[in-house]
Structures are given as C-alpha cells and as structure tokens.
C-alpha cells in the first residue's frame, strides 16, 4: 500500500492531536483515559488513530476495527480486542474466566452474565498493564456487535486506576447509545486553507480556480474526499470541471472512487478482493483456500495491493472500511453468493460452526430448510453466549430461508421476541410485519399481538400498554393458558406503571381477567403473585392481605434457596414488571431487607441484567427508610451505571425519594419537577404519584404544610401499589398542620385499613403516630409513646425519628420543655447524622424554641466520602478482599485500592483494622 504523508493528511489537526497526546499522557502516568472520536466517513478518524498508535511509545498497543458483516456474531469485536491477552485468561478468578471463555466460544456453558464478562475484560486489561501501559484503538465502533459495544462501554466507564488508554472512532451520524456520555471529540472538516493545500497535494495538474473552489466547497473539509475524489477523474475532466456533474452524498462519492479502482483491476484480482471483503476475520490462510476453490491464483493479490486498496501482511487489511463496503456492496448478488459459497466450504465445520452457517446462508439462492435449521442452531448457541441480538439475526435469516410458511412465521416471531429482549425495537417491528403478512393460525396471531404489546411497553411504558397486553391475554386464553397468565401479569405490570394515566383498562380490569383465567397445568410462583394481585384489587386490602403475605413468604423462600431458570423469570416479574414488590405494601421491613439483599445477590450471580438495576433501586429505597442514605446513594449510582452500560434508561424512582428526604433545594425540587414532566409525557402515572409523594416529604420537612398537603392530596388520588400508604402518612401530617382536620381524619381511616390488616411493628407504629396527630391530651401522648415503642422494634429509622419529632413538638406546645428536649434531641441527632436536612432543621428550630443551643450541621462537621467510597469502605470493614469488592461493584481491584487510599486519607486511618473500629 502506498505510504501516506501523515503531515499532509493531518494538516489542521492540532487540537485533535493535542487531545490524543493528553489521553496517552494520562494513561502513561497511571490513570486510565477514554476518548471517543466522532465524525463522518472519511473525516480522518482512522488517520488520527494511526497517529496515536504511532505515538504510543512504551505502550503495548492493540488496534481493532468493527466489521459490518460481523455485527451479528456475539462478542466478535471483543474477541478481537482480547485475543492478544488471552494467555492471561487462566489468571482471572474462576467466574470471570468461565464467563469470558463461554462468551468467546472457548467452552460450552450457560449464557454468561454480561457484566461478569465486562469485569473479566476489566481484569484482563488491568493484568496487561503490569509491565507497561496499554493503548487500545477501536476503529469503526458503530459496526461492533451489540454485546461487544455494551461490554466495552461498561469497561470504559469503570476504568480508573489502570494505565489504559481506550480510544474509539465512531461514524456520525449514528444512534449508538452505548458509547453516549463517554468523553468525546468531534472531528470536523478542515478549514479552507488546509483543504486547498491537501487538494493540491492530490492533484498534479493545474485546476481552474472555479473547479478547485467547487471541489473544496463540496468536500466540506473532508480529507478523504479531497484526497480520493479528484483521482476518479481524468486530468481533462478535472481541468474543465466536466466530470463533476451531479452531487452524491459524501460517503457514496468516496465509495465511487474506491469502486472505480476496484473495477479497473484484473478479473482475478477483483474476485480475490471480493472474497476478502466477504470474510471478516482477515485470515490469509482461509482466503488462500477459498481463492483456490474458485481457481483464483494468489498472484492476483499484487495488483490490488499496488492500487492501494488492500494489503496482505499476515492478515488482510483494507486501506479504509469504505473500500470493503465499495467492493462488497456494489458487486452483483451472484458474485457475492459465489464468494460466500467458497468461504463456507473452507470454514471449519467444528471450530467455526456459526460463521460457516452464516456464509452458507448468504450463498443460498432459494429457501432451504437445512440451512434454516443450521441457523436456528447457531441462534441457540449465540443466545447461550449472551448474544440475544446475534441470536435474533440468525433467526431472522432462518425465517427468510424457511420454505414452509407456518414455520417461517414461528421463526420470525421468535426472532422478534429476541429483538425485543435485546432492545432492537426497529428489527422487532420489521419481523412482526413479516409474520403478519403470512397465513397466521390463531395461536400465532395471538403471540403476534402479545409481542406488539410488549414492544410498546418496552419502548414507552405508555398508557396504551395495559389495553394491548390485556387484549393479547384474552386472545391467548383459549390457546395457551400458561402464556395467557404470563401476559396477564405483564398487563398488571403495565397497569401499575400507567396508574392514573392509563388510557384503557386499569388494574381492576386486569384483576377480573386474572380471576377468570384458566390455571396453569403445573402452578408456578408467578401464579401465586397473579392471584394475590387480583385479590388485592378486587377484594380490597384487608381481604387480600393474607394471600399477599403467603406470596411474600414464597418469594422469600425462593430467594433463600438460590435461583434456577424459573427463579430468573420470577425475579423479572417481581422486580421488573411490578415496580415495588410486596414487602413495602405489607409494611414488612424485615422481608423488605432480606428480599432486596437476596434479589441483588441472585441477579448478580445469574446475570439477570434486566432485573439487577430494579433490584438495586428497590434495595436502595429500603436503605433510605432505614436511614442509610449513603448506602442508598451508592446502590442508585450502581443501578444508573448498569442501566447506562446496557443502554437502558436510568431508574429515577429512589433518586426522587432520596432527594426529597435530603431536602437540598433547589436540586430536589428540580429533580421532582423534571421527573413529573418526563414520566407524565410517557404516560407513567405511578411515577407521577411517587414524585408527588416526594414533594409532600420535601415540603413537610421544610415546614411548608400547605404545599405538602397539596402534593400529598395529588399523590393519594390513585391507590398505587406500595406507595399509597406512605402518601397517606404525609397527607395526615400536612392536613393537621394546615387545620384541615376532616381531610386528615378521612386519610387516617384509609391508612388504618392497611396498617391494621398488616399488623407489623412498622405499620402499627405509623398508625399510632398518625392517630396521635388527631388526638388530644393523654390520648395523644399515649399514642406517641406507642408509636415510638412499635417503631423502635422496626428497622424504619425515618418514621421513628419523625414520631420523636412530632412528640417533641407536641410536648413543647404543652410547655413541657425538658421532656420535649429529649425527644427533639434524639430526632435531631438522627436526621442530622443521616443527612435528612429538612427535618433536621425543623427539629433544630424546635430545640432552639425550648431554649437549648444547637449547632447547625454543616459540611465541615462531618467527613464526606463519595457514595462509591462509602460503599467500598463498608465492604472493606466487613472483611471483603479487594478482589471481592471489585467483583461486587464491577470495578477492578486496582481501582478498589485507589479508592481505599482516598478513604483512609479522609478518615485519618491507616489500616482496615482501624477502619473497622471507626465504622
């Protein structure tokens, strides 16, 4: 390949080169650095990566590129990156070693936890930096397979104390969500002076100034266009501008240049280059064997290399990804099929079954059940390796090649469901349209309706989803009772999310359908959940509480016993579809704590990635009520990181509640307002209620009772699962403080129905303290003391401190200052220690009114650890090693060590023993 003058190609790239130098300098100094170069095709991203690789002196460098034809093969890009380091695979902890081995197809096994794969890659990168820094360059990241993109995005966000530089190049425009939020650098077109100079270097004949200016203007500073487009025309055409008629998109124009070069090659060279373009691994030996089958001599490679399109030096490497695209996409379909047929015949049927099946599928000229079966098997293997998107691609192609119409529809529906699970909404919609065009039987039609409803719910969680899912359940009922029951539970989840904003049937309609549904042949735990939910809605809280308690017991037993495949489904339904599981609804704080911890543990162990963020958020909410705000914040951060890495939307529920209790205005108020606007637009009514509850907490803490009453009233307009009782508590306090005794009494009646039926210490304590607000004299005092006694035996620190505050306020108003100070001081100490600033300030002002001097809590009065540092400190205190902490928090051991250094410094300790004593 002709040498490129880097000084000319990188003309005008001073800021970009400086940014790359900074990334390398940071990694060389021991801190990881990440950068995503974004820009249109031909803008110079590859040249910048080449420059950075050349400047990485003293680094171990790995250079890979996403390949469009490999986008369906699970973890193909990640395997490229890790291949040079696989000699260190045995050094990884067992679970990480196994996860990466299965992901790369080195051994059989259950589908690996994608975040465990990410942690394994993180450990592998850290291990590779023991001797020297590591620089990884990933070109054409938009063409990486989904699994590789998600893992690399996860790794990029967790790199910290490793000497790793990770630089991506990504084509724009692109809707790549995995890499969003990482440090980025937009690579723009060259300025006019640099563009003119670069054009002059590529054109050796005088140009008419008008022609030159037109080329510069239409290239928009794109270096590839300036270097390659003029070479597509004869000097005479350039000189007069006669060859420049019309205008094409820039990428197409550049591809035209490369395709013209390709078409000018001898016939054998063209055939060899086409085989190379169809074979993404770059294996020269494989290419030689395929060429031999097509009777293409190996010396046909020379003209292609001389033309500067490709080089064969150990591996096949195209000059630019657009060369591969120009060769493959613009060649006739029969010639492409011939290339794939040759590659199929030389690909090892044992070591590379999936790639062989893919080549065979692309060589097919007509439907073929044998090929479709092979693709279906490849889909199963891809799904087992954690590649749902890859499995869907195999099944999609299998459906296209299936001769039998009914079987084709079945495969299209299966592929659509996998795409929904993998977040491929557009592909799923296309596959459902394919299925819909066929002769559907009744069960297939019902399955299609369910998948369309699931697609709507997964994309929007909108107000239409309950109706769509309920209709699908009705259609499925006489055809597949088990699937109908699962769909009803999904409809329950959709109705709970939609809440007050449901556009169709609400929870009662779903409950009535569940009551009439046929039982499953072999009942599962999810059936108990469905029946209990139906009883709660139809029969009322008091009548349904026993069934709910039984289901809660089953959940606890399931979680304690570990997790089978059925349990994974249970976890998804309990922590994914039903946004607040049953323990808070029953005021059972012990079960809440145990279930949350077990759900997080099992979700980590089994790789239930769709469940883990919700389980973390659910557990974080328990820690908020237990007065452990730092722990809650750390769990929220982890849930957010995982959601971002997997391309999901952040789960804001507990963030809103925590912000309200912390009462840091205006951040809390702005977060609540933004949440209401965003989820309201989506039709997610339950989260609107949650945000209004948070508003009521915020304003009660600040002593602005009229605003708290208005917010609590709005929150109580709909009986949202696991939330309505909390909102009633806020309404009762706000109403009594605002003189609205009637509203408070009505709310107390509704609260008592729940707390009395529950009978837990938490429930009885909340009931007593709420009833005290509406009582006088000795009755009020007895109720306050009763509430403190009950809540003192629970884990709900917030409500205990609230009751002490209310009792202290009551005592002060009755001029019993000495007694009031005891209660107010206890409340203030708890609120100030945990960071509930609004209620702490309210208690402080009451103490001042009793004549006691109270120092206001400030940032200087406490040692501030970040949420991640606090979580690491607690795990270290509990005796976990750095490696165990790293595995639990999805970071590297070196990053744990770095954080612990900060913790020791901030807390003024020198060892874990001192840390245990302090914490």
PDB file of N, CA and C in Angstrom, residues 642-698:
ATOM      1  N   UNK A 642     -25.185   0.628  35.488  1.00  0.00           N
ATOM      2  CA  UNK A 642     -25.559  -0.579  34.762  1.00  0.00           C
ATOM      3  C   UNK A 642     -26.592  -0.250  33.687  1.00  0.00           C
ATOM      4  N   UNK A 643     -27.567   0.584  34.011  1.00  0.00           N
ATOM      5  CA  UNK A 643     -28.578   0.966  33.018  1.00  0.00           C
ATOM      6  C   UNK A 643     -27.928   1.671  31.835  1.00  0.00           C
ATOM      7  N   UNK A 644     -26.994   2.575  32.118  1.00  0.00           N
ATOM      8  CA  UNK A 644     -26.312   3.282  31.034  1.00  0.00           C
ATOM      9  C   UNK A 644     -25.483   2.326  30.190  1.00  0.00           C
ATOM     10  N   UNK A 645     -24.762   1.418  30.855  1.00  0.00           N
ATOM     11  CA  UNK A 645     -23.896   0.497  30.122  1.00  0.00           C
ATOM     12  C   UNK A 645     -24.690  -0.456  29.253  1.00  0.00           C
ATOM     13  N   UNK A 646     -25.912  -0.795  29.676  1.00  0.00           N
ATOM     14  CA  UNK A 646     -26.726  -1.724  28.907  1.00  0.00           C
ATOM     15  C   UNK A 646     -27.695  -1.009  27.986  1.00  0.00           C
ATOM     16  N   UNK A 647     -27.597   0.315  27.938  1.00  0.00           N
ATOM     17  CA  UNK A 647     -28.443   1.075  27.031  1.00  0.00           C
ATOM     18  C   UNK A 647     -29.834   1.350  27.544  1.00  0.00           C
ATOM     19  N   UNK A 648     -30.084   1.096  28.819  1.00  0.00           N
ATOM     20  CA  UNK A 648     -31.400   1.364  29.389  1.00  0.00           C
ATOM     21  C   UNK A 648     -31.502   2.768  29.948  1.00  0.00           C
ATOM     22  N   UNK A 649     -32.737   3.181  30.175  1.00  0.00           N
ATOM     23  CA  UNK A 649     -32.962   4.498  30.769  1.00  0.00           C
ATOM     24  C   UNK A 649     -32.697   4.427  32.274  1.00  0.00           C
ATOM     25  N   UNK A 650     -32.123   5.477  32.860  1.00  0.00           N
ATOM     26  CA  UNK A 650     -31.898   5.473  34.310  1.00  0.00           C
ATOM     27  C   UNK A 650     -33.207   5.308  35.066  1.00  0.00           C
ATOM     28  N   UNK A 651     -33.152   4.579  36.180  1.00  0.00           N
ATOM     29  CA  UNK A 651     -34.333   4.361  37.016  1.00  0.00           C
ATOM     30  C   UNK A 651     -34.304   5.414  38.116  1.00  0.00           C
ATOM     31  N   UNK A 652     -35.222   6.375  38.042  1.00  0.00           N
ATOM     32  CA  UNK A 652     -35.144   7.565  38.878  1.00  0.00           C
ATOM     33  C   UNK A 652     -35.957   7.472  40.165  1.00  0.00           C
ATOM     34  N   UNK A 653     -36.697   6.356  40.362  1.00  0.00           N
ATOM     35  CA  UNK A 653     -37.673   6.326  41.447  1.00  0.00           C
ATOM     36  C   UNK A 653     -37.053   6.655  42.809  1.00  0.00           C
ATOM     37  N   UNK A 654     -36.050   5.890  43.200  1.00  0.00           N
ATOM     38  CA  UNK A 654     -35.479   6.092  44.528  1.00  0.00           C
ATOM     39  C   UNK A 654     -34.675   7.376  44.595  1.00  0.00           C
ATOM     40  N   UNK A 655     -34.105   7.813  43.486  1.00  0.00           N
ATOM     41  CA  UNK A 655     -33.385   9.090  43.474  1.00  0.00           C
ATOM     42  C   UNK A 655     -34.302  10.230  43.895  1.00  0.00           C
ATOM     43  N   UNK A 656     -35.543  10.200  43.415  1.00  0.00           N
ATOM     44  CA  UNK A 656     -36.509  11.246  43.749  1.00  0.00           C
ATOM     45  C   UNK A 656     -36.823  11.211  45.239  1.00  0.00           C
ATOM     46  N   UNK A 657     -37.038  10.005  45.779  1.00  0.00           N
ATOM     47  CA  UNK A 657     -37.368   9.875  47.203  1.00  0.00           C
ATOM     48  C   UNK A 657     -36.189  10.309  48.066  1.00  0.00           C
ATOM     49  N   UNK A 658     -34.987   9.852  47.721  1.00  0.00           N
ATOM     50  CA  UNK A 658     -33.799  10.231  48.487  1.00  0.00           C
ATOM     51  C   UNK A 658     -33.583  11.738  48.439  1.00  0.00           C
ATOM     52  N   UNK A 659     -33.756  12.329  47.273  1.00  0.00           N
ATOM     53  CA  UNK A 659     -33.593  13.780  47.152  1.00  0.00           C
ATOM     54  C   UNK A 659     -34.572  14.541  48.026  1.00  0.00           C
ATOM     55  N   UNK A 660     -35.801  14.026  48.134  1.00  0.00           N
ATOM     56  CA  UNK A 660     -36.811  14.695  48.963  1.00  0.00           C
ATOM     57  C   UNK A 660     -36.429  14.635  50.441  1.00  0.00           C
ATOM     58  N   UNK A 661     -35.968  13.484  50.905  1.00  0.00           N
ATOM     59  CA  UNK A 661     -35.590  13.368  52.311  1.00  0.00           C
ATOM     60  C   UNK A 661     -34.346  14.186  52.619  1.00  0.00           C
ATOM     61  N   UNK A 662     -33.446  14.298  51.670  1.00  0.00           N
ATOM     62  CA  UNK A 662     -32.253  15.122  51.907  1.00  0.00           C
ATOM     63  C   UNK A 662     -32.594  16.602  51.896  1.00  0.00           C
ATOM     64  N   UNK A 663     -33.631  16.969  51.140  1.00  0.00           N
ATOM     65  CA  UNK A 663     -34.185  18.326  51.164  1.00  0.00           C
ATOM     66  C   UNK A 663     -33.169  19.397  50.810  1.00  0.00           C
ATOM     67  N   UNK A 664     -32.356  19.122  49.809  1.00  0.00           N
ATOM     68  CA  UNK A 664     -31.400  20.136  49.350  1.00  0.00           C
ATOM     69  C   UNK A 664     -32.041  20.890  48.182  1.00  0.00           C
ATOM     70  N   UNK A 665     -32.658  21.994  48.521  1.00  0.00           N
ATOM     71  CA  UNK A 665     -33.255  22.810  47.473  1.00  0.00           C
ATOM     72  C   UNK A 665     -32.156  23.630  46.784  1.00  0.00           C
ATOM     73  N   UNK A 666     -32.296  23.963  45.498  1.00  0.00           N
ATOM     74  CA  UNK A 666     -33.450  23.623  44.644  1.00  0.00           C
ATOM     75  C   UNK A 666     -33.283  22.295  43.899  1.00  0.00           C
ATOM     76  N   UNK A 667     -32.172  21.558  44.176  1.00  0.00           N
ATOM     77  CA  UNK A 667     -31.937  20.333  43.415  1.00  0.00           C
ATOM     78  C   UNK A 667     -33.090  19.347  43.544  1.00  0.00           C
ATOM     79  N   UNK A 668     -33.570  19.150  44.780  1.00  0.00           N
ATOM     80  CA  UNK A 668     -34.650  18.181  44.984  1.00  0.00           C
ATOM     81  C   UNK A 668     -35.907  18.613  44.252  1.00  0.00           C
ATOM     82  N   UNK A 669     -36.231  19.894  44.369  1.00  0.00           N
ATOM     83  CA  UNK A 669     -37.434  20.395  43.711  1.00  0.00           C
ATOM     84  C   UNK A 669     -37.329  20.259  42.191  1.00  0.00           C
ATOM     85  N   UNK A 670     -36.156  20.571  41.637  1.00  0.00           N
ATOM     86  CA  UNK A 670     -35.969  20.481  40.185  1.00  0.00           C
ATOM     87  C   UNK A 670     -36.039  19.034  39.711  1.00  0.00           C
ATOM     88  N   UNK A 671     -35.455  18.112  40.498  1.00  0.00           N
ATOM     89  CA  UNK A 671     -35.493  16.701  40.128  1.00  0.00           C
ATOM     90  C   UNK A 671     -36.929  16.188  40.121  1.00  0.00           C
ATOM     91  N   UNK A 672     -37.694  16.560  41.125  1.00  0.00           N
ATOM     92  CA  UNK A 672     -39.086  16.127  41.198  1.00  0.00           C
ATOM     93  C   UNK A 672     -39.880  16.699  40.028  1.00  0.00           C
ATOM     94  N   UNK A 673     -39.671  17.971  39.749  1.00  0.00           N
ATOM     95  CA  UNK A 673     -40.407  18.612  38.650  1.00  0.00           C
ATOM     96  C   UNK A 673     -40.069  17.957  37.317  1.00  0.00           C
ATOM     97  N   UNK A 674     -38.775  17.721  37.073  1.00  0.00           N
ATOM     98  CA  UNK A 674     -38.348  17.098  35.818  1.00  0.00           C
ATOM     99  C   UNK A 674     -38.920  15.699  35.688  1.00  0.00           C
ATOM    100  N   UNK A 675     -38.919  14.961  36.789  1.00  0.00           N
ATOM    101  CA  UNK A 675     -39.457  13.599  36.765  1.00  0.00           C
ATOM    102  C   UNK A 675     -40.933  13.601  36.411  1.00  0.00           C
ATOM    103  N   UNK A 676     -41.703  14.480  37.017  1.00  0.00           N
ATOM    104  CA  UNK A 676     -43.134  14.557  36.730  1.00  0.00           C
ATOM    105  C   UNK A 676     -43.372  14.865  35.263  1.00  0.00           C
ATOM    106  N   UNK A 677     -42.602  15.794  34.715  1.00  0.00           N
ATOM    107  CA  UNK A 677     -42.781  16.168  33.311  1.00  0.00           C
ATOM    108  C   UNK A 677     -42.432  15.014  32.379  1.00  0.00           C
ATOM    109  N   UNK A 678     -41.301  14.351  32.651  1.00  0.00           N
ATOM    110  CA  UNK A 678     -40.842  13.300  31.744  1.00  0.00           C
ATOM    111  C   UNK A 678     -41.752  12.081  31.782  1.00  0.00           C
ATOM    112  N   UNK A 679     -42.055  11.593  32.984  1.00  0.00           N
ATOM    113  CA  UNK A 679     -42.862  10.373  33.063  1.00  0.00           C
ATOM    114  C   UNK A 679     -44.321  10.649  32.727  1.00  0.00           C
ATOM    115  N   UNK A 680     -44.772  11.883  32.987  1.00  0.00           N
ATOM    116  CA  UNK A 680     -46.130  12.226  32.603  1.00  0.00           C
ATOM    117  C   UNK A 680     -46.308  12.193  31.098  1.00  0.00           C
ATOM    118  N   UNK A 681     -45.293  12.671  30.377  1.00  0.00           N
ATOM    119  CA  UNK A 681     -45.343  12.643  28.915  1.00  0.00           C
ATOM    120  C   UNK A 681     -45.367  11.212  28.389  1.00  0.00           C
ATOM    121  N   UNK A 682     -44.735  10.284  29.118  1.00  0.00           N
ATOM    122  CA  UNK A 682     -44.717   8.881  28.695  1.00  0.00           C
ATOM    123  C   UNK A 682     -45.981   8.142  29.116  1.00  0.00           C
ATOM    124  N   UNK A 683     -46.765   8.734  30.002  1.00  0.00           N
ATOM    125  CA  UNK A 683     -47.948   8.043  30.499  1.00  0.00           C
ATOM    126  C   UNK A 683     -47.659   7.135  31.661  1.00  0.00           C
ATOM    127  N   UNK A 684     -46.585   7.403  32.404  1.00  0.00           N
ATOM    128  CA  UNK A 684     -46.187   6.567  33.534  1.00  0.00           C
ATOM    129  C   UNK A 684     -46.758   7.177  34.811  1.00  0.00           C
ATOM    130  N   UNK A 685     -48.032   6.894  35.055  1.00  0.00           N
ATOM    131  CA  UNK A 685     -48.742   7.566  36.133  1.00  0.00           C
ATOM    132  C   UNK A 685     -48.229   7.241  37.511  1.00  0.00           C
ATOM    133  N   UNK A 686     -47.738   6.016  37.726  1.00  0.00           N
ATOM    134  CA  UNK A 686     -47.285   5.650  39.063  1.00  0.00           C
ATOM    135  C   UNK A 686     -46.104   6.503  39.509  1.00  0.00           C
ATOM    136  N   UNK A 687     -45.210   6.789  38.584  1.00  0.00           N
ATOM    137  CA  UNK A 687     -44.049   7.595  38.946  1.00  0.00           C
ATOM    138  C   UNK A 687     -44.453   9.033  39.204  1.00  0.00           C
ATOM    139  N   UNK A 688     -45.516   9.490  38.559  1.00  0.00           N
ATOM    140  CA  UNK A 688     -46.063  10.806  38.897  1.00  0.00           C
ATOM    141  C   UNK A 688     -46.491  10.811  40.362  1.00  0.00           C
ATOM    142  N   UNK A 689     -47.181   9.753  40.793  1.00  0.00           N
ATOM    143  CA  UNK A 689     -47.598   9.652  42.200  1.00  0.00           C
ATOM    144  C   UNK A 689     -46.390   9.634  43.126  1.00  0.00           C
ATOM    145  N   UNK A 690     -45.367   8.877  42.739  1.00  0.00           N
ATOM    146  CA  UNK A 690     -44.165   8.790  43.563  1.00  0.00           C
ATOM    147  C   UNK A 690     -43.508  10.164  43.705  1.00  0.00           C
ATOM    148  N   UNK A 691     -43.454  10.897  42.603  1.00  0.00           N
ATOM    149  CA  UNK A 691     -42.847  12.228  42.642  1.00  0.00           C
ATOM    150  C   UNK A 691     -43.678  13.174  43.499  1.00  0.00           C
ATOM    151  N   UNK A 692     -44.998  13.046  43.462  1.00  0.00           N
ATOM    152  CA  UNK A 692     -45.844  13.892  44.310  1.00  0.00           C
ATOM    153  C   UNK A 692     -45.668  13.513  45.777  1.00  0.00           C
ATOM    154  N   UNK A 693     -45.523  12.214  46.065  1.00  0.00           N
ATOM    155  CA  UNK A 693     -45.205  11.796  47.433  1.00  0.00           C
ATOM    156  C   UNK A 693     -43.889  12.429  47.875  1.00  0.00           C
ATOM    157  N   UNK A 694     -42.887  12.415  46.995  1.00  0.00           N
ATOM    158  CA  UNK A 694     -41.598  13.031  47.324  1.00  0.00           C
ATOM    159  C   UNK A 694     -41.771  14.520  47.582  1.00  0.00           C
ATOM    160  N   UNK A 695     -42.636  15.163  46.800  1.00  0.00           N
ATOM    161  CA  UNK A 695     -42.927  16.583  47.036  1.00  0.00           C
ATOM    162  C   UNK A 695     -43.500  16.794  48.435  1.00  0.00           C
ATOM    163  N   UNK A 696     -44.409  15.912  48.827  1.00  0.00           N
ATOM    164  CA  UNK A 696     -45.021  16.036  50.155  1.00  0.00           C
ATOM    165  C   UNK A 696     -43.975  15.857  51.254  1.00  0.00           C
ATOM    166  N   UNK A 697     -43.077  14.888  51.101  1.00  0.00           N
ATOM    167  CA  UNK A 697     -41.999  14.694  52.078  1.00  0.00           C
ATOM    168  C   UNK A 697     -41.126  15.939  52.156  1.00  0.00           C
ATOM    169  N   UNK A 698     -40.757  16.451  50.983  1.00  0.00           N
ATOM    170  CA  UNK A 698     -39.883  17.626  50.935  1.00  0.00           C
ATOM    171  C   UNK A 698     -40.509  18.791  51.697  1.00  0.00           C
TER     172      UNK A 698
END
